[in-house]
XYZ file of C-alpha atoms in Angstrom:
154
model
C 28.438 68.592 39.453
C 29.308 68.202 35.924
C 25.748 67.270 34.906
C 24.982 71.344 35.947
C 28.032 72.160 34.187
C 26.420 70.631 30.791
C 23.612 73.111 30.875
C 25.516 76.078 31.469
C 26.306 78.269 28.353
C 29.673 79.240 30.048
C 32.578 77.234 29.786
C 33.588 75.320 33.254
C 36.691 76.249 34.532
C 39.668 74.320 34.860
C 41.039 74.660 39.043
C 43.316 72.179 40.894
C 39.811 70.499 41.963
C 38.117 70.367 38.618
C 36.926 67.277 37.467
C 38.970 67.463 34.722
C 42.013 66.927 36.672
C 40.897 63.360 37.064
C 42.120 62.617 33.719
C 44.765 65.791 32.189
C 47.461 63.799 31.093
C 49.849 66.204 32.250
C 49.200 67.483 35.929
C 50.358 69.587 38.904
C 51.907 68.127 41.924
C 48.656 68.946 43.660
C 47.508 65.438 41.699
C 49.987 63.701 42.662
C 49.343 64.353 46.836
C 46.043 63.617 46.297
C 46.816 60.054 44.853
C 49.225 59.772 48.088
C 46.757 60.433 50.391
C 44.532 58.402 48.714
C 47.303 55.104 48.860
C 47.494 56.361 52.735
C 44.043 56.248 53.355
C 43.868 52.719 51.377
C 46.593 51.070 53.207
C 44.884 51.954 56.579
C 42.182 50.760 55.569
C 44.025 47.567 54.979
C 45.495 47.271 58.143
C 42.223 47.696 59.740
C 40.886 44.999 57.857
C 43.525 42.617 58.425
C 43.256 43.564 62.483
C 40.154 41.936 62.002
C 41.053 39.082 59.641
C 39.326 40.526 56.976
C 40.431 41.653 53.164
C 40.135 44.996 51.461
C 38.954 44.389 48.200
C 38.955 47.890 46.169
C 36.744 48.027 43.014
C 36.408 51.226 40.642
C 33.416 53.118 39.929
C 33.230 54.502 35.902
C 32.352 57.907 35.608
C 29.675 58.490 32.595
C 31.935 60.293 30.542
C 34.552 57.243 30.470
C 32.344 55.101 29.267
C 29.593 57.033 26.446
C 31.211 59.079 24.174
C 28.326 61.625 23.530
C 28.745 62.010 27.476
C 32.885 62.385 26.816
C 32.338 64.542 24.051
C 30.271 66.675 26.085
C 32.907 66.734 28.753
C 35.464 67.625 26.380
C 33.297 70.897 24.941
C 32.772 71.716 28.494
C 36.129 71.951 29.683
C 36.979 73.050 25.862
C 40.310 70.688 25.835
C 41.219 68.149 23.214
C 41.101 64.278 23.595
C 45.052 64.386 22.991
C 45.980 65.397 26.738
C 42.983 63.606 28.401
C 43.248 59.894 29.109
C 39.644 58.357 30.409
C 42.086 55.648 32.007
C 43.628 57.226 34.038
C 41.755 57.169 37.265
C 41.536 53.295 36.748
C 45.637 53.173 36.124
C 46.102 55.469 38.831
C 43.501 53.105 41.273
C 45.440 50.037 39.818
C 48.799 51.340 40.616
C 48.021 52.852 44.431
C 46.465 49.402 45.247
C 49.507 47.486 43.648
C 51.583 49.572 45.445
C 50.230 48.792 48.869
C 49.445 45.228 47.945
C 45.910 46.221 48.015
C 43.537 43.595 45.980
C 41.761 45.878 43.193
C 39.521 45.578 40.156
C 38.894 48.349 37.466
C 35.323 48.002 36.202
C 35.897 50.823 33.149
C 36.208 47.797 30.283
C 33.485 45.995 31.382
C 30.983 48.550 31.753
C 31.973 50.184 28.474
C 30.891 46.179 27.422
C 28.104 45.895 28.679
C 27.183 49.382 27.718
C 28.085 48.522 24.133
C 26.317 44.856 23.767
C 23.070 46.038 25.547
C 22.714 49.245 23.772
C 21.317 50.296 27.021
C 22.547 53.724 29.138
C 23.924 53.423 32.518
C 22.821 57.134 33.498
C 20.023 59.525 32.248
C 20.342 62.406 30.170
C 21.655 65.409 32.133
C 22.854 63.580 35.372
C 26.453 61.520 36.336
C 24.714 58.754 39.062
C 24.122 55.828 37.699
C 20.265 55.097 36.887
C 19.015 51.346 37.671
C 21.076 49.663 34.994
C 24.251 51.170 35.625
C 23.550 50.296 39.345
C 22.905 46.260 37.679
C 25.666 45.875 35.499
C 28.473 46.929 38.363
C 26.547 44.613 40.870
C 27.008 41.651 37.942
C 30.632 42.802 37.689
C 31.104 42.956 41.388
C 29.358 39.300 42.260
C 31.085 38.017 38.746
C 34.251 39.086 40.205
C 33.542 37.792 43.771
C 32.337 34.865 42.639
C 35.044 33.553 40.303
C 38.337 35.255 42.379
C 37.333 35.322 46.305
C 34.854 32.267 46.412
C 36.446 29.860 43.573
């Protein structure tokens, strides 16, 4: 977990399953299968649902260093890199784009949470740890039912 990784004196390193892979601007081919199987195991996922008359719906999660930037700061010192070939959007593109390509109905959460995060002055996580603490858990709920309620019910 990176939230171990913060209170280590050593820096993390970088491996083709680092977390820091998530978001390298440039990266290995190894990235790119993953995202494949990931748009395999998505569009299965849709035909199961539609076998059953029901939708996939695919939402993204924010990781804490996408959205504070002590947290992405923090990330950045850890994995001593530069902001210049990192892109905290990239998981959300990359979501975006598998789902697109499998005509899969997704929503990336990363602008509203940083939102919320910035209007409420409130933190979705605790100091030291990457799940989200009882207010992170709210505010992607509201995004979730906001979304539900305005696209899928409406």
């Amino acid at each position: 977990r990176l939230s171990t990784t913060f209170k280590s004196s050593t820096k993390a390193h970088i491996g083709p399953t680092s977390k820091v892979n998530l978001y390298l601007i440039n990266n290995s081919q190894s990235y790119r299968d993953q995202w494949d199987i990931i748009g395999m195991v998505l569009n299965r996922s849709k035909r199961l649902c539609e076998e059953h008359h029901a939708a996939l719906i695919v939402f993204s999660l924010t990781q804490p260093e996408q959205v504070y930037l002590d947290r992405r700061e923090q990330y950045l010192a850890v994995y001593n890199i530069t902001e210049p070939i990192v892109d905290f959007e990239r998981p959300d593109k990359e979501l975006l784009a598998t789902c697109k390509q499998f005509n899969i109905t997704c929503y990336a959460t990363l602008h509203e949470v940083q939102e919320y995060a910035n209007v409420s002055g409130k933190r979705g996580v605790n100091d030291g740890d990457a799940h989200y603490n009882s207010f992170g858990n709210h505010v992607h709920a509201m995004i979730l039912y906001k979304y539900i309620s305005e696209e899928i019910i409406s």
